[in-house]
Amino acid sequence: MAPASTSPPAPAKPTLLSGVGGLDAAVSLRLHALFLPVPRLLLKAFDVAGDGRIWLPIPISLLLLSATPANSSGAVSPLLVGLVVGLVIDLILVGLVKVVVRRPRPAYNDKDMYVAVAADHWSFPSGHSSRAFLVAAFLAGGGLHREALFLWAAATSASRVLLGRHYVLDVVTGACLGVFEAWLSSLFLRFMCAHSSFLVC
């Protein structure tokens, strides 16, 4: 009796999500390769300028200094309060999404990046992009230099793709998340201004 023949399993049909991911990876690799002549030192400067190890400690330190007895007015800067709140929201949301989605970083990413926490191993979304657009949107809402702020945020986000740190969708999603976080932070700040006496808004 001849053994029953077993047919090979049918290949899995590509899903819409995998198709989008494949296109995203291809476009990102193409951009990375196309801009390789750009000095890496310039791209790394944007890398540092959007780093959370700079953006979180400095506003917190300034906020704590403004709340010391040496501050004769006793008022705390609402801009600093809102910025710190937004940066904490960003840290939590980006970390949660990274851990849930767990998208690996591009294979061509150079191993010269600093990983602060375990979530930084994952690519989606870009924390640099969310942080840059959070800062830009929040400060622009406060009447500061809107065009310069968003130009810096866009350049910081683009540098993440050109350095090979992220895919395009990582930075686009990060930018949208940052603008949303700035809106949340502004809502919180308006609430605090209406219900607290230590903020002069």
PDB file of C-alpha atoms in Angstrom:
ATOM      1  CA  MET A   1       0.000   0.000   0.000  1.00  0.00           C
ATOM      2  CA  ALA A   2       1.499   3.300  -1.126  1.00  0.00           C
ATOM      3  CA  PRO A   3       1.926   5.923   1.597  1.00  0.00           C
ATOM      4  CA  ALA A   4      -0.516   8.778   1.407  1.00  0.00           C
ATOM      5  CA  SER A   5       1.053  11.749  -0.278  1.00  0.00           C
ATOM      6  CA  THR A   6       1.134  14.924   1.701  1.00  0.00           C
ATOM      7  CA  SER A   7       0.919  18.170  -0.195  1.00  0.00           C
ATOM      8  CA  PRO A   8       3.056  21.092   1.026  1.00  0.00           C
ATOM      9  CA  PRO A   9       1.161  23.690   3.004  1.00  0.00           C
ATOM     10  CA  ALA A  10      -0.148  26.569   0.960  1.00  0.00           C
ATOM     11  CA  PRO A  11       1.878  29.759   1.426  1.00  0.00           C
ATOM     12  CA  ALA A  12       0.238  32.248   3.716  1.00  0.00           C
ATOM     13  CA  LYS A  13      -1.568  35.010   1.888  1.00  0.00           C
ATOM     14  CA  PRO A  14       0.024  38.396   2.431  1.00  0.00           C
ATOM     15  CA  THR A  15      -2.109  40.586   4.635  1.00  0.00           C
ATOM     16  CA  LEU A  16      -2.640  44.309   4.213  1.00  0.00           C
ATOM     17  CA  LEU A  17      -0.552  44.945   7.318  1.00  0.00           C
ATOM     18  CA  SER A  18       2.390  42.902   6.069  1.00  0.00           C
ATOM     19  CA  GLY A  19       2.126  44.613   2.680  1.00  0.00           C
ATOM     20  CA  VAL A  20       2.260  48.056   4.264  1.00  0.00           C
ATOM     21  CA  GLY A  21       5.154  46.954   6.476  1.00  0.00           C
ATOM     22  CA  GLY A  22       7.068  45.641   3.468  1.00  0.00           C
ATOM     23  CA  LEU A  23       6.541  48.858   1.510  1.00  0.00           C
ATOM     24  CA  ASP A  24       7.546  50.896   4.558  1.00  0.00           C
ATOM     25  CA  ALA A  25      10.747  48.859   4.947  1.00  0.00           C
ATOM     26  CA  ALA A  26      11.614  49.197   1.244  1.00  0.00           C
ATOM     27  CA  VAL A  27      11.053  52.970   1.158  1.00  0.00           C
ATOM     28  CA  SER A  28      12.984  53.425   4.401  1.00  0.00           C
ATOM     29  CA  LEU A  29      15.956  51.429   3.118  1.00  0.00           C
ATOM     30  CA  ARG A  30      15.915  53.399  -0.143  1.00  0.00           C
ATOM     31  CA  LEU A  31      15.963  56.724   1.715  1.00  0.00           C
ATOM     32  CA  HIS A  32      18.716  55.510   4.029  1.00  0.00           C
ATOM     33  CA  ALA A  33      20.866  54.459   1.075  1.00  0.00           C
ATOM     34  CA  LEU A  34      20.095  57.606  -0.936  1.00  0.00           C
ATOM     35  CA  PHE A  35      21.229  59.936   1.860  1.00  0.00           C
ATOM     36  CA  LEU A  36      24.360  58.032   2.889  1.00  0.00           C
ATOM     37  CA  PRO A  37      26.538  60.921   1.585  1.00  0.00           C
ATOM     38  CA  VAL A  38      25.017  63.220   4.233  1.00  0.00           C
ATOM     39  CA  PRO A  39      27.625  63.639   7.007  1.00  0.00           C
ATOM     40  CA  ARG A  40      26.753  61.236   9.796  1.00  0.00           C
ATOM     41  CA  LEU A  41      27.948  63.803  12.334  1.00  0.00           C
ATOM     42  CA  LEU A  42      25.169  66.183  11.211  1.00  0.00           C
ATOM     43  CA  LEU A  43      22.518  63.472  11.569  1.00  0.00           C
ATOM     44  CA  LYS A  44      23.908  62.508  14.963  1.00  0.00           C
ATOM     45  CA  ALA A  45      23.565  66.147  16.061  1.00  0.00           C
ATOM     46  CA  PHE A  46      19.803  65.883  15.476  1.00  0.00           C
ATOM     47  CA  ASP A  47      19.913  62.533  17.258  1.00  0.00           C
ATOM     48  CA  VAL A  48      21.336  64.214  20.355  1.00  0.00           C
ATOM     49  CA  ALA A  49      19.032  67.255  20.052  1.00  0.00           C
ATOM     50  CA  GLY A  50      15.959  65.024  20.329  1.00  0.00           C
ATOM     51  CA  ASP A  51      17.308  62.737  23.044  1.00  0.00           C
ATOM     52  CA  GLY A  52      15.062  62.166  26.062  1.00  0.00           C
ATOM     53  CA  ARG A  53      18.104  62.174  28.351  1.00  0.00           C
ATOM     54  CA  ILE A  54      18.314  65.898  27.586  1.00  0.00           C
ATOM     55  CA  TRP A  55      14.676  66.876  27.220  1.00  0.00           C
ATOM     56  CA  LEU A  56      13.333  65.307  30.388  1.00  0.00           C
ATOM     57  CA  PRO A  57      15.949  66.237  33.049  1.00  0.00           C
ATOM     58  CA  ILE A  58      16.437  69.880  32.001  1.00  0.00           C
ATOM     59  CA  PRO A  59      12.778  71.045  32.241  1.00  0.00           C
ATOM     60  CA  ILE A  60      12.339  69.064  35.483  1.00  0.00           C
ATOM     61  CA  SER A  61      15.450  70.716  36.952  1.00  0.00           C
ATOM     62  CA  LEU A  62      14.268  74.184  35.906  1.00  0.00           C
ATOM     63  CA  LEU A  63      10.830  73.469  37.351  1.00  0.00           C
ATOM     64  CA  LEU A  64      12.303  72.387  40.672  1.00  0.00           C
ATOM     65  CA  LEU A  65      14.546  75.461  40.769  1.00  0.00           C
ATOM     66  CA  SER A  66      11.576  77.746  40.143  1.00  0.00           C
ATOM     67  CA  ALA A  67       9.733  76.159  43.073  1.00  0.00           C
ATOM     68  CA  THR A  68      12.513  76.852  45.610  1.00  0.00           C
ATOM     69  CA  PRO A  69      12.233  79.529  48.318  1.00  0.00           C
ATOM     70  CA  ALA A  70      14.786  81.591  46.366  1.00  0.00           C
ATOM     71  CA  ASN A  71      12.039  82.327  43.843  1.00  0.00           C
ATOM     72  CA  SER A  72      10.546  85.458  45.402  1.00  0.00           C
ATOM     73  CA  SER A  73       7.395  85.464  43.272  1.00  0.00           C
ATOM     74  CA  GLY A  74       6.459  81.940  44.340  1.00  0.00           C
ATOM     75  CA  ALA A  75       4.918  81.343  40.905  1.00  0.00           C
ATOM     76  CA  VAL A  76       5.811  78.318  38.822  1.00  0.00           C
ATOM     77  CA  SER A  77       6.212  78.696  35.059  1.00  0.00           C
ATOM     78  CA  PRO A  78       3.153  77.199  33.331  1.00  0.00           C
ATOM     79  CA  LEU A  79       5.284  76.555  30.246  1.00  0.00           C
ATOM     80  CA  LEU A  80       7.638  74.337  32.242  1.00  0.00           C
ATOM     81  CA  VAL A  81       4.754  72.540  33.976  1.00  0.00           C
ATOM     82  CA  GLY A  82       3.047  71.776  30.670  1.00  0.00           C
ATOM     83  CA  LEU A  83       6.296  70.681  29.046  1.00  0.00           C
ATOM     84  CA  VAL A  84       7.190  68.323  31.888  1.00  0.00           C
ATOM     85  CA  VAL A  85       3.673  66.837  31.876  1.00  0.00           C
ATOM     86  CA  GLY A  86       3.880  66.297  28.118  1.00  0.00           C
ATOM     87  CA  LEU A  87       7.305  64.672  28.325  1.00  0.00           C
ATOM     88  CA  VAL A  88       6.141  62.277  31.055  1.00  0.00           C
ATOM     89  CA  ILE A  89       3.056  61.374  28.977  1.00  0.00           C
ATOM     90  CA  ASP A  90       5.347  60.801  25.996  1.00  0.00           C
ATOM     91  CA  LEU A  91       7.664  58.550  27.980  1.00  0.00           C
ATOM     92  CA  ILE A  92       4.736  56.391  29.133  1.00  0.00           C
ATOM     93  CA  LEU A  93       2.846  56.182  25.826  1.00  0.00           C
ATOM     94  CA  VAL A  94       5.877  55.526  23.624  1.00  0.00           C
ATOM     95  CA  GLY A  95       7.202  52.893  26.030  1.00  0.00           C
ATOM     96  CA  LEU A  96       3.842  51.099  26.157  1.00  0.00           C
ATOM     97  CA  VAL A  97       3.371  51.077  22.377  1.00  0.00           C
ATOM     98  CA  LYS A  98       6.934  49.870  21.775  1.00  0.00           C
ATOM     99  CA  VAL A  99       6.514  46.964  24.189  1.00  0.00           C
ATOM    100  CA  VAL A 100       3.112  45.996  22.748  1.00  0.00           C
ATOM    101  CA  VAL A 101       4.036  46.252  19.038  1.00  0.00           C
ATOM    102  CA  ARG A 102       7.655  45.035  19.376  1.00  0.00           C
ATOM    103  CA  ARG A 103       8.735  45.978  15.862  1.00  0.00           C
ATOM    104  CA  PRO A 104      12.470  45.291  15.416  1.00  0.00           C
ATOM    105  CA  ARG A 105      14.677  48.139  14.315  1.00  0.00           C
ATOM    106  CA  PRO A 106      16.018  48.056  10.733  1.00  0.00           C
ATOM    107  CA  ALA A 107      18.668  45.382  10.190  1.00  0.00           C
ATOM    108  CA  TYR A 108      21.041  48.019   8.797  1.00  0.00           C
ATOM    109  CA  ASN A 109      20.875  50.143  11.964  1.00  0.00           C
ATOM    110  CA  ASP A 110      24.420  50.770  13.184  1.00  0.00           C
ATOM    111  CA  LYS A 111      25.045  49.487  16.681  1.00  0.00           C
ATOM    112  CA  ASP A 112      26.249  52.881  17.900  1.00  0.00           C
ATOM    113  CA  MET A 113      23.013  53.962  19.539  1.00  0.00           C
ATOM    114  CA  TYR A 114      22.490  54.279  23.277  1.00  0.00           C
ATOM    115  CA  VAL A 115      19.680  52.115  24.677  1.00  0.00           C
ATOM    116  CA  ALA A 116      18.393  53.689  27.892  1.00  0.00           C
ATOM    117  CA  VAL A 117      15.632  51.186  28.673  1.00  0.00           C
ATOM    118  CA  ALA A 118      14.558  47.801  27.334  1.00  0.00           C
ATOM    119  CA  ALA A 119      11.742  49.365  25.281  1.00  0.00           C
ATOM    120  CA  ASP A 120      14.374  51.234  23.228  1.00  0.00           C
ATOM    121  CA  HIS A 121      15.226  47.962  21.505  1.00  0.00           C
ATOM    122  CA  TRP A 122      11.980  48.312  19.541  1.00  0.00           C
ATOM    123  CA  SER A 123      11.390  50.587  16.590  1.00  0.00           C
ATOM    124  CA  PHE A 124       7.704  51.570  16.587  1.00  0.00           C
ATOM    125  CA  PRO A 125       7.011  54.395  17.243  1.00  0.00           C
ATOM    126  CA  SER A 126       9.991  56.737  17.164  1.00  0.00           C
ATOM    127  CA  GLY A 127      10.441  58.354  20.567  1.00  0.00           C
ATOM    128  CA  HIS A 128      12.673  61.053  19.078  1.00  0.00           C
ATOM    129  CA  SER A 129       9.901  62.013  16.632  1.00  0.00           C
ATOM    130  CA  SER A 130       7.145  62.018  19.244  1.00  0.00           C
ATOM    131  CA  ARG A 131       9.297  64.057  21.628  1.00  0.00           C
ATOM    132  CA  ALA A 132      10.374  66.564  18.971  1.00  0.00           C
ATOM    133  CA  PHE A 133       6.828  67.159  17.737  1.00  0.00           C
ATOM    134  CA  LEU A 134       5.499  67.310  21.295  1.00  0.00           C
ATOM    135  CA  VAL A 135       8.011  70.050  22.146  1.00  0.00           C
ATOM    136  CA  ALA A 136       7.445  71.879  18.839  1.00  0.00           C
ATOM    137  CA  ALA A 137       3.645  71.781  19.025  1.00  0.00           C
ATOM    138  CA  PHE A 138       3.512  72.709  22.702  1.00  0.00           C
ATOM    139  CA  LEU A 139       5.983  75.606  22.484  1.00  0.00           C
ATOM    140  CA  ALA A 140       4.471  76.861  19.214  1.00  0.00           C
ATOM    141  CA  GLY A 141       1.100  76.933  20.958  1.00  0.00           C
ATOM    142  CA  GLY A 142       2.725  79.201  23.539  1.00  0.00           C
ATOM    143  CA  GLY A 143       3.563  81.733  20.836  1.00  0.00           C
ATOM    144  CA  LEU A 144       7.211  80.789  20.231  1.00  0.00           C
ATOM    145  CA  HIS A 145       8.891  80.463  16.820  1.00  0.00           C
ATOM    146  CA  ARG A 146       6.479  78.073  15.093  1.00  0.00           C
ATOM    147  CA  GLU A 147       8.299  77.583  11.767  1.00  0.00           C
ATOM    148  CA  ALA A 148      11.715  77.040  13.354  1.00  0.00           C
ATOM    149  CA  LEU A 149      10.313  74.602  15.926  1.00  0.00           C
ATOM    150  CA  PHE A 150       8.534  72.435  13.356  1.00  0.00           C
ATOM    151  CA  LEU A 151      11.512  72.554  10.999  1.00  0.00           C
ATOM    152  CA  TRP A 152      13.702  71.226  13.835  1.00  0.00           C
ATOM    153  CA  ALA A 153      11.114  68.532  14.672  1.00  0.00           C
ATOM    154  CA  ALA A 154      10.881  67.440  11.023  1.00  0.00           C
ATOM    155  CA  ALA A 155      14.680  67.342  10.630  1.00  0.00           C
ATOM    156  CA  THR A 156      15.031  65.341  13.841  1.00  0.00           C
ATOM    157  CA  SER A 157      12.412  62.857  12.633  1.00  0.00           C
ATOM    158  CA  ALA A 158      13.984  62.552   9.173  1.00  0.00           C
ATOM    159  CA  SER A 159      17.395  61.902  10.739  1.00  0.00           C
ATOM    160  CA  ARG A 160      15.991  58.788  12.417  1.00  0.00           C
ATOM    161  CA  VAL A 161      15.254  57.208   9.026  1.00  0.00           C
ATOM    162  CA  LEU A 162      18.492  58.420   7.438  1.00  0.00           C
ATOM    163  CA  LEU A 163      20.550  57.026  10.330  1.00  0.00           C
ATOM    164  CA  GLY A 164      18.802  53.675   9.940  1.00  0.00           C
ATOM    165  CA  ARG A 165      17.295  53.863  13.422  1.00  0.00           C
ATOM    166  CA  HIS A 166      13.666  53.736  12.290  1.00  0.00           C
ATOM    167  CA  TYR A 167      11.297  53.123   9.408  1.00  0.00           C
ATOM    168  CA  VAL A 168       9.247  55.934   7.862  1.00  0.00           C
ATOM    169  CA  LEU A 169       6.005  54.802   9.538  1.00  0.00           C
ATOM    170  CA  ASP A 170       7.769  54.833  12.919  1.00  0.00           C
ATOM    171  CA  VAL A 171       8.577  58.530  12.620  1.00  0.00           C
ATOM    172  CA  VAL A 172       5.236  59.526  11.048  1.00  0.00           C
ATOM    173  CA  THR A 173       3.359  57.770  13.851  1.00  0.00           C
ATOM    174  CA  GLY A 174       5.719  59.299  16.407  1.00  0.00           C
ATOM    175  CA  ALA A 175       5.097  62.790  15.008  1.00  0.00           C
ATOM    176  CA  CYS A 176       1.308  62.341  15.182  1.00  0.00           C
ATOM    177  CA  LEU A 177       1.616  60.981  18.715  1.00  0.00           C
ATOM    178  CA  GLY A 178       3.718  63.982  19.737  1.00  0.00           C
ATOM    179  CA  VAL A 179       1.136  66.474  18.471  1.00  0.00           C
ATOM    180  CA  PHE A 180      -1.581  64.548  20.347  1.00  0.00           C
ATOM    181  CA  GLU A 181       0.530  64.626  23.521  1.00  0.00           C
ATOM    182  CA  ALA A 182       0.999  68.384  23.156  1.00  0.00           C
ATOM    183  CA  TRP A 183      -2.795  68.756  22.964  1.00  0.00           C
ATOM    184  CA  LEU A 184      -3.226  66.621  26.093  1.00  0.00           C
ATOM    185  CA  SER A 185      -0.596  68.663  27.898  1.00  0.00           C
ATOM    186  CA  SER A 186      -2.302  71.930  26.901  1.00  0.00           C
ATOM    187  CA  LEU A 187      -5.630  70.616  28.201  1.00  0.00           C
ATOM    188  CA  PHE A 188      -4.003  69.688  31.503  1.00  0.00           C
ATOM    189  CA  LEU A 189      -2.333  73.087  31.732  1.00  0.00           C
ATOM    190  CA  ARG A 190      -5.609  74.958  31.126  1.00  0.00           C
ATOM    191  CA  PHE A 191      -7.260  72.879  33.834  1.00  0.00           C
ATOM    192  CA  MET A 192      -4.431  73.602  36.280  1.00  0.00           C
ATOM    193  CA  CYS A 193      -4.486  77.316  35.494  1.00  0.00           C
ATOM    194  CA  ALA A 194      -8.201  77.440  36.247  1.00  0.00           C
ATOM    195  CA  HIS A 195      -8.020  75.455  39.495  1.00  0.00           C
ATOM    196  CA  SER A 196      -4.660  76.266  41.110  1.00  0.00           C
ATOM    197  CA  SER A 197      -3.103  79.368  42.592  1.00  0.00           C
ATOM    198  CA  PHE A 198       0.566  78.494  42.150  1.00  0.00           C
ATOM    199  CA  LEU A 199       0.435  78.907  38.365  1.00  0.00           C
ATOM    200  CA  VAL A 200       0.348  82.365  36.791  1.00  0.00           C
ATOM    201  CA  CYS A 201      -1.109  81.767  33.351  1.00  0.00           C
TER     202      CYS A 201
END
